[in-house]
mmCIF file with all atom_site columns, C-alpha atoms and ligand atoms in Angstrom:
data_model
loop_
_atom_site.group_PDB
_atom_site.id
_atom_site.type_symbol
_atom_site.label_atom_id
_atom_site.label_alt_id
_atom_site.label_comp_id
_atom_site.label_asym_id
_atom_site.label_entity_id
_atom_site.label_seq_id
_atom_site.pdbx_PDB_ins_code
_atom_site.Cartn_x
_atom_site.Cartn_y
_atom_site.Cartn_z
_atom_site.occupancy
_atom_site.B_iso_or_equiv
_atom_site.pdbx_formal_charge
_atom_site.auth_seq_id
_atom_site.auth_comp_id
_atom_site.auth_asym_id
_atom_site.auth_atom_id
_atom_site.pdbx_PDB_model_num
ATOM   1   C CA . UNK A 1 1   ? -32.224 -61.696 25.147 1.00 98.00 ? 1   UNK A CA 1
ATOM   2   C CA . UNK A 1 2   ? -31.939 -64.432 22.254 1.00 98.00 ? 2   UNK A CA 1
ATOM   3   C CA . UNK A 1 3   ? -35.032 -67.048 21.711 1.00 98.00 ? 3   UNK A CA 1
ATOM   4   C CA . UNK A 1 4   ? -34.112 -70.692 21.324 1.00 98.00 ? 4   UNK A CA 1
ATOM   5   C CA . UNK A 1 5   ? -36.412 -73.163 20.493 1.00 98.00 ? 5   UNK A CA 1
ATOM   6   C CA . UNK A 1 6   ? -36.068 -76.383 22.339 1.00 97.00 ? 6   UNK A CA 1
ATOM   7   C CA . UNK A 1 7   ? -37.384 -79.152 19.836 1.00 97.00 ? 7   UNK A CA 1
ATOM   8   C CA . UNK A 1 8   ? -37.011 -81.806 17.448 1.00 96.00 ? 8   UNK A CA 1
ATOM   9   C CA . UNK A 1 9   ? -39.446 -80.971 15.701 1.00 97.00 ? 9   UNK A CA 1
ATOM   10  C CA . UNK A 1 10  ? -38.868 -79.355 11.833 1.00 97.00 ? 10  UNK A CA 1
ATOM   11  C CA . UNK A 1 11  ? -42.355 -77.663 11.520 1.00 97.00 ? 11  UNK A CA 1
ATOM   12  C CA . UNK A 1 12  ? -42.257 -76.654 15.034 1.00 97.00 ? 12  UNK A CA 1
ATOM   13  C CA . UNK A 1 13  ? -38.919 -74.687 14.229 1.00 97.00 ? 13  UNK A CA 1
ATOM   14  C CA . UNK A 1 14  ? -39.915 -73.608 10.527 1.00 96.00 ? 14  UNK A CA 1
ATOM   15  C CA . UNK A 1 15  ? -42.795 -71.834 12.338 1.00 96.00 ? 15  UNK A CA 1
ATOM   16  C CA . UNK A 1 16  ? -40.699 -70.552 14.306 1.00 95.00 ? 16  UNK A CA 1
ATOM   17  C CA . UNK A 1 17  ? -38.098 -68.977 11.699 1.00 94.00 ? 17  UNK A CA 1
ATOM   18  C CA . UNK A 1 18  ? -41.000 -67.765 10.279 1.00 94.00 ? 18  UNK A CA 1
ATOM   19  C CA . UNK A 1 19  ? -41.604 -65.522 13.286 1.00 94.00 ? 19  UNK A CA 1
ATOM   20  C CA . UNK A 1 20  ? -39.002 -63.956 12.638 1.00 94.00 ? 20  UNK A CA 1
ATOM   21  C CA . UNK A 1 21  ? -37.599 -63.637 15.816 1.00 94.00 ? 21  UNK A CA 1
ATOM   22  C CA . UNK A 1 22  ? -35.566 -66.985 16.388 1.00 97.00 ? 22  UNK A CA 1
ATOM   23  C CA . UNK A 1 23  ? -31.945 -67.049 17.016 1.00 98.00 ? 23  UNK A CA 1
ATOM   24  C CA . UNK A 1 24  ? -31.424 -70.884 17.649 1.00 98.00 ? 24  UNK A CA 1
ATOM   25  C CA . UNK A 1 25  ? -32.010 -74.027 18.089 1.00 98.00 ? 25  UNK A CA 1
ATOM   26  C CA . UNK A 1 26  ? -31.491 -76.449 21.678 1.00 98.00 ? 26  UNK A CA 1
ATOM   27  C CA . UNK A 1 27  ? -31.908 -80.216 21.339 1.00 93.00 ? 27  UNK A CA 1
ATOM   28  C CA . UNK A 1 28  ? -31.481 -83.629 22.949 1.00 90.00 ? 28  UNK A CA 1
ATOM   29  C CA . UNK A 1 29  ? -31.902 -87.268 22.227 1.00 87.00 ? 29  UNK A CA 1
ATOM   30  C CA . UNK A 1 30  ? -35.124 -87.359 23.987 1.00 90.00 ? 30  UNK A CA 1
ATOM   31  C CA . UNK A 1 31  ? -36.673 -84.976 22.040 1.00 93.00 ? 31  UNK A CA 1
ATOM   32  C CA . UNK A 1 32  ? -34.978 -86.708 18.820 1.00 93.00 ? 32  UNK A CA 1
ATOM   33  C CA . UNK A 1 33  ? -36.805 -89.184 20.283 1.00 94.00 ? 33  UNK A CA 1
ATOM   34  C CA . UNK A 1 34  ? -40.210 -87.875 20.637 1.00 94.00 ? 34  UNK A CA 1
ATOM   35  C CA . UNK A 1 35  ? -40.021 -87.345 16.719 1.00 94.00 ? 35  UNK A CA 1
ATOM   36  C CA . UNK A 1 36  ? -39.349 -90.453 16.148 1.00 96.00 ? 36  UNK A CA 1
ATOM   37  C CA . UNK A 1 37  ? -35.521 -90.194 15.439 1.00 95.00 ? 37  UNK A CA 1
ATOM   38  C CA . UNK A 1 38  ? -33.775 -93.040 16.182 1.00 91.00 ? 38  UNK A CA 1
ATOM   39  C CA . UNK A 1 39  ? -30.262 -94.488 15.512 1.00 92.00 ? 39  UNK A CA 1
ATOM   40  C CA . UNK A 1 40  ? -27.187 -92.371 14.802 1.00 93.00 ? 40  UNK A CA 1
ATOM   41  C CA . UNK A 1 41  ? -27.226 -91.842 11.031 1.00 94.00 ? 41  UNK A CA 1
ATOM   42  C CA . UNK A 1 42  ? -31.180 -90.311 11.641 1.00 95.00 ? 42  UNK A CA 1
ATOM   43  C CA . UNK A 1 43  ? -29.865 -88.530 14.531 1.00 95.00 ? 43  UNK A CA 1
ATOM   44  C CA . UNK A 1 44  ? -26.993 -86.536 12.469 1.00 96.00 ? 44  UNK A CA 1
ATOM   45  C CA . UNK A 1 45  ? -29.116 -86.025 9.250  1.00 96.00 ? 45  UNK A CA 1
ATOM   46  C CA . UNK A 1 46  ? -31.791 -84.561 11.564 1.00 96.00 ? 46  UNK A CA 1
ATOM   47  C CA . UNK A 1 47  ? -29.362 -82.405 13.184 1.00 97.00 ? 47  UNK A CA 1
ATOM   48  C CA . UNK A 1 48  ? -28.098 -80.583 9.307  1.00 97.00 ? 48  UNK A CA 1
ATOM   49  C CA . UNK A 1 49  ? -31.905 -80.617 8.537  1.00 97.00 ? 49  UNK A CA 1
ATOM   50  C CA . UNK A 1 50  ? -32.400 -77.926 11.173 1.00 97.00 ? 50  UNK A CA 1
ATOM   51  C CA . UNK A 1 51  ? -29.120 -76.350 10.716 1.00 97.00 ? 51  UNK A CA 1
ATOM   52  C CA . UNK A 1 52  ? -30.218 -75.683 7.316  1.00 96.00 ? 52  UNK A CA 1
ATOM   53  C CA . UNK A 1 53  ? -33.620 -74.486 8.654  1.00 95.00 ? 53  UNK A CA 1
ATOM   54  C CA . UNK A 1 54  ? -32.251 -71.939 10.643 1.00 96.00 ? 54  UNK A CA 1
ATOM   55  C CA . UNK A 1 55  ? -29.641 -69.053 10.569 1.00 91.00 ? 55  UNK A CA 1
ATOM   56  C CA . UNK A 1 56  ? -28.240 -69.491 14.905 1.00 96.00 ? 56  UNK A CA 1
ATOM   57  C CA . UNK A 1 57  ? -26.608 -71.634 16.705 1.00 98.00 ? 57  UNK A CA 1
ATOM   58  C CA . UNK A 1 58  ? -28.024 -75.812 17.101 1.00 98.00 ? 58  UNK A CA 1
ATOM   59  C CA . UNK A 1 59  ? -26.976 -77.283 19.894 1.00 98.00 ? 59  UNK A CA 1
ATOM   60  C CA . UNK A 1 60  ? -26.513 -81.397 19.413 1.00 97.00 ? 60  UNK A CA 1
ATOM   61  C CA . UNK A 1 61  ? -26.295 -83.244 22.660 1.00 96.00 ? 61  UNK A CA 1
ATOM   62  C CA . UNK A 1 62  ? -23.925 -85.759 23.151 1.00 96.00 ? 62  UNK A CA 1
ATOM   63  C CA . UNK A 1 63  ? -24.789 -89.312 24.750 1.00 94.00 ? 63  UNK A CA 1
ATOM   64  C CA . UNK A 1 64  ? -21.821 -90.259 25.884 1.00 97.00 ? 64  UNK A CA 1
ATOM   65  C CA . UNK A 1 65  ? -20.855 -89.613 29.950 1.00 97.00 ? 65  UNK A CA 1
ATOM   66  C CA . UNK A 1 66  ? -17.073 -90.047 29.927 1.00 98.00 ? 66  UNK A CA 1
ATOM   67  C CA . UNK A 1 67  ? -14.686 -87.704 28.129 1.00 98.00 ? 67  UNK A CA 1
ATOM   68  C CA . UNK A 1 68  ? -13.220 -89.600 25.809 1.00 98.00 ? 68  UNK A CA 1
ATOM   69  C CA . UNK A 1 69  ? -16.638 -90.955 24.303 1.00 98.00 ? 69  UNK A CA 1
ATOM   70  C CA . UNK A 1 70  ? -17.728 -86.800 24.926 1.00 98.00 ? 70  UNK A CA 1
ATOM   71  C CA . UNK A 1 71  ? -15.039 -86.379 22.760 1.00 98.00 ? 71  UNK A CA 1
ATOM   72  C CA . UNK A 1 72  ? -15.474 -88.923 19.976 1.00 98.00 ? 72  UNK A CA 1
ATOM   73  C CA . UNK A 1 73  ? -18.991 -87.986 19.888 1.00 98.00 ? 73  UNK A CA 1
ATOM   74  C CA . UNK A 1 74  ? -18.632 -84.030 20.213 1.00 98.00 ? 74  UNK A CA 1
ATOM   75  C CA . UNK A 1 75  ? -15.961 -83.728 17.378 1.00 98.00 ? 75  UNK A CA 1
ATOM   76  C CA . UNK A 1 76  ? -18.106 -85.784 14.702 1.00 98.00 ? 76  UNK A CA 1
ATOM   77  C CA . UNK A 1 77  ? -21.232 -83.482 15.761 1.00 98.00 ? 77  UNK A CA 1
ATOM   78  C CA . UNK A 1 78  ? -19.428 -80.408 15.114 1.00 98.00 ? 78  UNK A CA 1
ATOM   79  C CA . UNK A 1 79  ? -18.118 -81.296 11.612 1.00 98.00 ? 79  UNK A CA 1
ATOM   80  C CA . UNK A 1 80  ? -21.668 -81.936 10.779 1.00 98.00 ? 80  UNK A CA 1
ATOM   81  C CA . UNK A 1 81  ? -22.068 -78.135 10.261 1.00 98.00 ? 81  UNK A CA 1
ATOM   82  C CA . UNK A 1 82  ? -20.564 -74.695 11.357 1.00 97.00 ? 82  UNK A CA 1
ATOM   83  C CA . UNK A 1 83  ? -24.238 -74.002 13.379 1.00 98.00 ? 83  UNK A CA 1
ATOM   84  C CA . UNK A 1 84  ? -23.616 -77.051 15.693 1.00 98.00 ? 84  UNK A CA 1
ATOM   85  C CA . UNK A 1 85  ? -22.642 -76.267 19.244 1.00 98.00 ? 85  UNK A CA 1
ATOM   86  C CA . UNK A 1 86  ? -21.663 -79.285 21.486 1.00 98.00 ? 86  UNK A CA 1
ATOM   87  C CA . UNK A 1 87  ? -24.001 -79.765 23.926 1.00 98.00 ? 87  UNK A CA 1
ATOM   88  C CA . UNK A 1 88  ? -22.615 -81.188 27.427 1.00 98.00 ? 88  UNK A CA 1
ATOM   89  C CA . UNK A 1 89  ? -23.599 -82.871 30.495 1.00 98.00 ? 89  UNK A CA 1
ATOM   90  C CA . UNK A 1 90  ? -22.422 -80.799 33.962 1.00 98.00 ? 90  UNK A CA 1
ATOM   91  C CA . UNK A 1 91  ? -20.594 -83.677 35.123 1.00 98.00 ? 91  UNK A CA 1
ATOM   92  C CA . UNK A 1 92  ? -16.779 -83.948 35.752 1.00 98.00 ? 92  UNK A CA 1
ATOM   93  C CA . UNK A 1 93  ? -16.289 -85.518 32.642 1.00 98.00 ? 93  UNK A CA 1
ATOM   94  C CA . UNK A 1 94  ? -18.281 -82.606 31.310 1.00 98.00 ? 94  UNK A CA 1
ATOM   95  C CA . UNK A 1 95  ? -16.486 -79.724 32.211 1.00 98.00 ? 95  UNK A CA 1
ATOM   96  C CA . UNK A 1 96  ? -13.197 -81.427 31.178 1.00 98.00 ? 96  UNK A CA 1
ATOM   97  C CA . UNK A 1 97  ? -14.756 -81.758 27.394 1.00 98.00 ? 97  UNK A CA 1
ATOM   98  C CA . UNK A 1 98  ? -15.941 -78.069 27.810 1.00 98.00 ? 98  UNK A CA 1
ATOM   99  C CA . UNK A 1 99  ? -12.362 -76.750 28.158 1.00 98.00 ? 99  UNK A CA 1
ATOM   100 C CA . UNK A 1 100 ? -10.868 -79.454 24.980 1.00 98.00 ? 100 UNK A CA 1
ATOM   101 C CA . UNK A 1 101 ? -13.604 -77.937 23.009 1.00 98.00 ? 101 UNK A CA 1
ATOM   102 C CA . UNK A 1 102 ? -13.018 -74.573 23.866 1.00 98.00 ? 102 UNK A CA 1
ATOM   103 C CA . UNK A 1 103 ? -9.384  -75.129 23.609 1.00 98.00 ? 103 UNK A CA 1
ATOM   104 C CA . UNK A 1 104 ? -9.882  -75.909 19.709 1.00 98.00 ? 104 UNK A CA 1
ATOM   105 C CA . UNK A 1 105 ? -12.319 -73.108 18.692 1.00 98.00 ? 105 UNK A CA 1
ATOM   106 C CA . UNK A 1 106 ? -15.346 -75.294 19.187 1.00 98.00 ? 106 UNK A CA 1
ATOM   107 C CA . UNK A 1 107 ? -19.039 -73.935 20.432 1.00 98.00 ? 107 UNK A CA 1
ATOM   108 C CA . UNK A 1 108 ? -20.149 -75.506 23.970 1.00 98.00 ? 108 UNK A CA 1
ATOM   109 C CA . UNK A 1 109 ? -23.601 -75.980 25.669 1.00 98.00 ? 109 UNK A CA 1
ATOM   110 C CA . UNK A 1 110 ? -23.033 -77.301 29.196 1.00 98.00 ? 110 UNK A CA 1
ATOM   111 C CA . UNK A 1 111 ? -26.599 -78.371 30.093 1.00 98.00 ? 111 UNK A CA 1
ATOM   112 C CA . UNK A 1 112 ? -28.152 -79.561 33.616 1.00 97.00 ? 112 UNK A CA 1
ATOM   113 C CA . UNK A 1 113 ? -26.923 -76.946 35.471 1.00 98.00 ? 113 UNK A CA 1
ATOM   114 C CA . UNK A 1 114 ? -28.974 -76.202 38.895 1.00 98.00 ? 114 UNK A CA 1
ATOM   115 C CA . UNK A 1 115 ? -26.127 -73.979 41.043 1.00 98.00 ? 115 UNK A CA 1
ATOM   116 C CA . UNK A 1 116 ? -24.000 -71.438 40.659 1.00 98.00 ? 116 UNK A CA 1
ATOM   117 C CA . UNK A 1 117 ? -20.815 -73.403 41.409 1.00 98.00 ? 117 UNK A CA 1
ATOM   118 C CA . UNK A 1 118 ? -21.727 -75.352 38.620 1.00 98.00 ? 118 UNK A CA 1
ATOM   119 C CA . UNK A 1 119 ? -21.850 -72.110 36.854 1.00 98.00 ? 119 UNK A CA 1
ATOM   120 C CA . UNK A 1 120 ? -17.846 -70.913 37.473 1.00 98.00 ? 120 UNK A CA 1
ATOM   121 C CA . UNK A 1 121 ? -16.649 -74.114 36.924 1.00 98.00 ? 121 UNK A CA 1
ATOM   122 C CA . UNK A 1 122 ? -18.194 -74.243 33.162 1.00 98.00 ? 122 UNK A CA 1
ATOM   123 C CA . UNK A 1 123 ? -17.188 -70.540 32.473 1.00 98.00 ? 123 UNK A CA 1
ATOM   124 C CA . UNK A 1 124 ? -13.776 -71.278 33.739 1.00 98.00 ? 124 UNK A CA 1
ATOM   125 C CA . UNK A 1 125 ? -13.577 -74.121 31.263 1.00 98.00 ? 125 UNK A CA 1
ATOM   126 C CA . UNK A 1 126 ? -14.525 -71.948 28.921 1.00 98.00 ? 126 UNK A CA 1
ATOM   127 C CA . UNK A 1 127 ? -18.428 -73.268 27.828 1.00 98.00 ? 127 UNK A CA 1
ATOM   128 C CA . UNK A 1 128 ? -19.979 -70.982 24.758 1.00 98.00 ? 128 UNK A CA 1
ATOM   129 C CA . UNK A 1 129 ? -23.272 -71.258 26.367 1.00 98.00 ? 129 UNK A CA 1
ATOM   130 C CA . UNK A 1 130 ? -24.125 -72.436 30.416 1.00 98.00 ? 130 UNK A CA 1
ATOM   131 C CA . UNK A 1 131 ? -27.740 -74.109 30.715 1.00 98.00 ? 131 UNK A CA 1
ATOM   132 C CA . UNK A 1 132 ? -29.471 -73.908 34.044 1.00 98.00 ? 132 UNK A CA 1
ATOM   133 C CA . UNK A 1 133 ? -32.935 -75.881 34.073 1.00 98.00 ? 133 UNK A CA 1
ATOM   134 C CA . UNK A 1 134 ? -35.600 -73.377 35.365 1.00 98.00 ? 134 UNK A CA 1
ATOM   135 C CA . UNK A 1 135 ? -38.605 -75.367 35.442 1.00 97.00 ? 135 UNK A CA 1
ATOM   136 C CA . UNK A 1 136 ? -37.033 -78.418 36.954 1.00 97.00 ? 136 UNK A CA 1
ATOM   137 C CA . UNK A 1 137 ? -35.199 -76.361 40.239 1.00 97.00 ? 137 UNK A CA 1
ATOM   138 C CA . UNK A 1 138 ? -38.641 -74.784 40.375 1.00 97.00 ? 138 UNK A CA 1
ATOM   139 C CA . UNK A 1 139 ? -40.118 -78.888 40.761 1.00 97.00 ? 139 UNK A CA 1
ATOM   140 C CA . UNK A 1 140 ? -37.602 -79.075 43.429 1.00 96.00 ? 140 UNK A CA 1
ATOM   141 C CA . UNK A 1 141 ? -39.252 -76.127 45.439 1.00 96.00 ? 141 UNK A CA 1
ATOM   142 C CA . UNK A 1 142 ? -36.075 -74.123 45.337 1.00 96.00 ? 142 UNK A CA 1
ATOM   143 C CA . UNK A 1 143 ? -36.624 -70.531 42.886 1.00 97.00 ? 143 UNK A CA 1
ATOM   144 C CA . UNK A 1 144 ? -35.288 -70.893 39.059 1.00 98.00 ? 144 UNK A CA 1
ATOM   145 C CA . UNK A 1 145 ? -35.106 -67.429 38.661 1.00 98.00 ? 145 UNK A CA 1
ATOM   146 C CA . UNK A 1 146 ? -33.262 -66.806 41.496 1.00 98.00 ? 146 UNK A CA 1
ATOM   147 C CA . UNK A 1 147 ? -30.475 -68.888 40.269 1.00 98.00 ? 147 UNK A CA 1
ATOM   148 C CA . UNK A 1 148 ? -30.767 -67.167 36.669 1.00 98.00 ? 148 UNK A CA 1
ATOM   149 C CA . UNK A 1 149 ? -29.974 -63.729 38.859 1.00 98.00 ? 149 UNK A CA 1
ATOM   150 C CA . UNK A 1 150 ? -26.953 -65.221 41.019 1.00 98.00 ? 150 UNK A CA 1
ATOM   151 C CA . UNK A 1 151 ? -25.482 -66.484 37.790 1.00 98.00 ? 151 UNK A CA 1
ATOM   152 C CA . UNK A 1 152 ? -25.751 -63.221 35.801 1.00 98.00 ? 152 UNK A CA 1
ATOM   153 C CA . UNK A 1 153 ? -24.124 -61.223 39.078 1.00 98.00 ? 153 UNK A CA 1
ATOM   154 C CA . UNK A 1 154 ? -21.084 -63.373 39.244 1.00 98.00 ? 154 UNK A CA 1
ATOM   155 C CA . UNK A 1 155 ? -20.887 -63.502 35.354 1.00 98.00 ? 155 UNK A CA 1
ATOM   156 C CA . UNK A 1 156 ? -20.935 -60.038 35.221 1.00 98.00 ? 156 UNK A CA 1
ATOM   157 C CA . UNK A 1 157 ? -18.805 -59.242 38.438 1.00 98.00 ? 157 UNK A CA 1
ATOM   158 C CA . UNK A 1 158 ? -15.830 -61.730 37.170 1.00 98.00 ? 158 UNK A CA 1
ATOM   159 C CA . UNK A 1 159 ? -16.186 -60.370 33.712 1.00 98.00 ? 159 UNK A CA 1
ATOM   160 C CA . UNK A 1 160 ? -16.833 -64.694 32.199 1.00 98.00 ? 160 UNK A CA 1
ATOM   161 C CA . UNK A 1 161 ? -18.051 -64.382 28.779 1.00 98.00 ? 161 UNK A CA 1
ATOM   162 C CA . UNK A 1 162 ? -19.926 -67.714 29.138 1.00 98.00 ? 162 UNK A CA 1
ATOM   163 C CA . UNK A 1 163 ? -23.919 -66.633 28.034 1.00 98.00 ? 163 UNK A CA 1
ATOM   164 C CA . UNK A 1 164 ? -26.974 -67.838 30.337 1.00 98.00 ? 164 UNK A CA 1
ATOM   165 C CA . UNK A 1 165 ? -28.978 -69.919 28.252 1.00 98.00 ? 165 UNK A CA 1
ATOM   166 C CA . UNK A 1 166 ? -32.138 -70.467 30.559 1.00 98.00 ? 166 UNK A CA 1
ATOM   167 C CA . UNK A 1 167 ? -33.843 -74.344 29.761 1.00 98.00 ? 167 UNK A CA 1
ATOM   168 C CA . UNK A 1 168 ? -37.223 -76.279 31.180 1.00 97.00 ? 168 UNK A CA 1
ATOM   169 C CA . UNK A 1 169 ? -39.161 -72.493 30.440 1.00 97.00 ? 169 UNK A CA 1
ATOM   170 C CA . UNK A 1 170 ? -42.425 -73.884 31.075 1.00 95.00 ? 170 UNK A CA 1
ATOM   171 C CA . UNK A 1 171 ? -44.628 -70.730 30.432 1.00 94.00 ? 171 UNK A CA 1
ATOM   172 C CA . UNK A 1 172 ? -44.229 -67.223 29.468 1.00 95.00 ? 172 UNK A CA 1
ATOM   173 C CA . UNK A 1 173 ? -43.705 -65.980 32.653 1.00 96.00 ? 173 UNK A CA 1
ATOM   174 C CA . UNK A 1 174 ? -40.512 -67.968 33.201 1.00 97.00 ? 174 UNK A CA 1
ATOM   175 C CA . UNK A 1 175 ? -39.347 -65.945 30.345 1.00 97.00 ? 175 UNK A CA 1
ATOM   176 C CA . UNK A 1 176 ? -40.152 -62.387 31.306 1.00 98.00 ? 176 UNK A CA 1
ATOM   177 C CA . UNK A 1 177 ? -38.714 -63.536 34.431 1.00 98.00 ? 177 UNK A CA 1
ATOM   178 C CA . UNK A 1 178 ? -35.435 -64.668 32.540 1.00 98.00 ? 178 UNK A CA 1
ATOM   179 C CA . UNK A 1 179 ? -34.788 -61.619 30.928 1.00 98.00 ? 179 UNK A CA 1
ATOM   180 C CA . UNK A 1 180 ? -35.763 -59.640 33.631 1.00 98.00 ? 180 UNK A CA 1
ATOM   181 C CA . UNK A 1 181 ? -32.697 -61.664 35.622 1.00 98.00 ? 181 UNK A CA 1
ATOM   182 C CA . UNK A 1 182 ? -30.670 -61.658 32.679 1.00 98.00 ? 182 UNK A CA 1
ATOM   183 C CA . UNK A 1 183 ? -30.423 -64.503 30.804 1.00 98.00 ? 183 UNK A CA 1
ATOM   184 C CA . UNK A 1 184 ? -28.879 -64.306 27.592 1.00 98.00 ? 184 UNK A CA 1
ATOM   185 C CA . UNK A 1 185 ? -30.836 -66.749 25.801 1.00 98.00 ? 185 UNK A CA 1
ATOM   186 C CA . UNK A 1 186 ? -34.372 -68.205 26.366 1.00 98.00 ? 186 UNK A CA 1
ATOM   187 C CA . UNK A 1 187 ? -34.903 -71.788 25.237 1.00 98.00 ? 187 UNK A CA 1
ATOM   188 C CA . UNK A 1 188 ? -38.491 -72.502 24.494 1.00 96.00 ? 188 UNK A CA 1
ATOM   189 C CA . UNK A 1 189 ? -41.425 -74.775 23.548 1.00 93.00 ? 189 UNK A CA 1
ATOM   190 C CA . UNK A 1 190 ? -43.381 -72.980 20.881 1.00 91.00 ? 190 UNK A CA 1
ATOM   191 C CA . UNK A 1 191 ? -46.412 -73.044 22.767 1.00 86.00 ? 191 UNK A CA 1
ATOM   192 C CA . UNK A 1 192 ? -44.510 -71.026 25.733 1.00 73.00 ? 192 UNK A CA 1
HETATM 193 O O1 . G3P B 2 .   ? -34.359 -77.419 27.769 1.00 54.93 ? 1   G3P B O1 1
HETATM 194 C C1 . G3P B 2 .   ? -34.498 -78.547 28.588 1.00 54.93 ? 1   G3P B C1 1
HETATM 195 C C2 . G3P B 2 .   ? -35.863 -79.114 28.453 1.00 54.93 ? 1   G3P B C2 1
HETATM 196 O O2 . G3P B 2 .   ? -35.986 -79.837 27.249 1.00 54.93 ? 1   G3P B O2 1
HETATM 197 C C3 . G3P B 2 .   ? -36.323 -79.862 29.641 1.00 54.93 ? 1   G3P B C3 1
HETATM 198 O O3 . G3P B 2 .   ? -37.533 -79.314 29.970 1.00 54.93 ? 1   G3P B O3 1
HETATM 199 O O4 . G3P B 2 .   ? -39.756 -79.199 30.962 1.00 54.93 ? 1   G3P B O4 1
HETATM 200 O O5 . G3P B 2 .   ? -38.583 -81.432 30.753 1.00 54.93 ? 1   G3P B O5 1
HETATM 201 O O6 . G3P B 2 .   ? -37.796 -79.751 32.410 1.00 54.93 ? 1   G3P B O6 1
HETATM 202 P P1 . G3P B 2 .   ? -38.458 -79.962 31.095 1.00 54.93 ? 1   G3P B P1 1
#
């Protein structure tokens, strides 16, 4: 299983590097935002800061919800730098910019992801990287874990190539738990 770390934050992920166990990087504006990164130019130097910071994947969120702005927004991230994956929203509009970036050779994270439907329909289209949200199906009393194992059966049954990226880990348990289900990648708070 690959470690992500999910932050904004450059000593955060330095430390991390440092560790010498981290394979990537997982974003989003609101942890731009907790940084203090605001306004696009900001937002797109910060994202080649930690691309240069680290040797993995960096997956850069778009804001947009419909697929031409997912577009727009998803081709200008990715020319940024060869480390930036295009993260998604699993929304209609979503899965439709999964498959025109998979169609063109481009890296894919389709994020909010809380069943396994969700699941086929973003390996169908083709998505690098699928991200179901642990901690926040776990908020909703159903079992996070549980979906991580569903996922990784049906992955594995239908032969999709997509890779389980598990998000909102919220302790260290959630990611013995992961890789215990099968998750690909864990992405992580430092302190988890
Ligand atoms: O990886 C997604 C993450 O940033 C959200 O985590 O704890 O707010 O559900 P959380």
């Amino acid at each position: 299983m690959k470690f992500f770390i999910d932050t904004a934050n450059l000593a955060q992920i330095k430390e991390a590097q440092a560790l010498g166990v981290l394979d990537g990087v997982t974003t989003n504006p609101s942890l731009m935002a907790k940084e203090g990164i605001t306004g696009k130019d900001s937002i797109l130097k910060h994202y080649v800061d930690i691309c240069n910071l680290v040797d993995g994947d960096v997956s850069a969120e778009v804001n947009a919800l419909d697929f031409d702005g997912m577009v727009r927004e998803g081709e200008e991230l990715a020319e940024l730098h060869e480390q930036i994956v295009v993260k998604l929203p699993m929304t209609k509009e979503g899965v439709m910019a999964a498959k025109y970036f998979s169609d063109r050779g481009v890296k894919t994270n389709v994020t909010l992801v809380f069943s396994a439907g969700q699941a086929i329909l973003a390996a169908k289209a083709g998505a690098t990287y699928l991200s179901p949200f642990i901690g926040r199906i776990d908020d909703s009393s159903w079992d996070g874990i549980e979906l991580i194992a569903q996922i990784s059966h049906i992955y594995n049954v239908q032969g999709f190539k997509t890779e389980i990226l598990a998000a909102s880990i919220r302790n260290a348990l959630h990611i013995v738990r992961c890789a215990e289900a099968g998750a690909d990648v864990c992405t992580c708070p430092l302190d988890s």
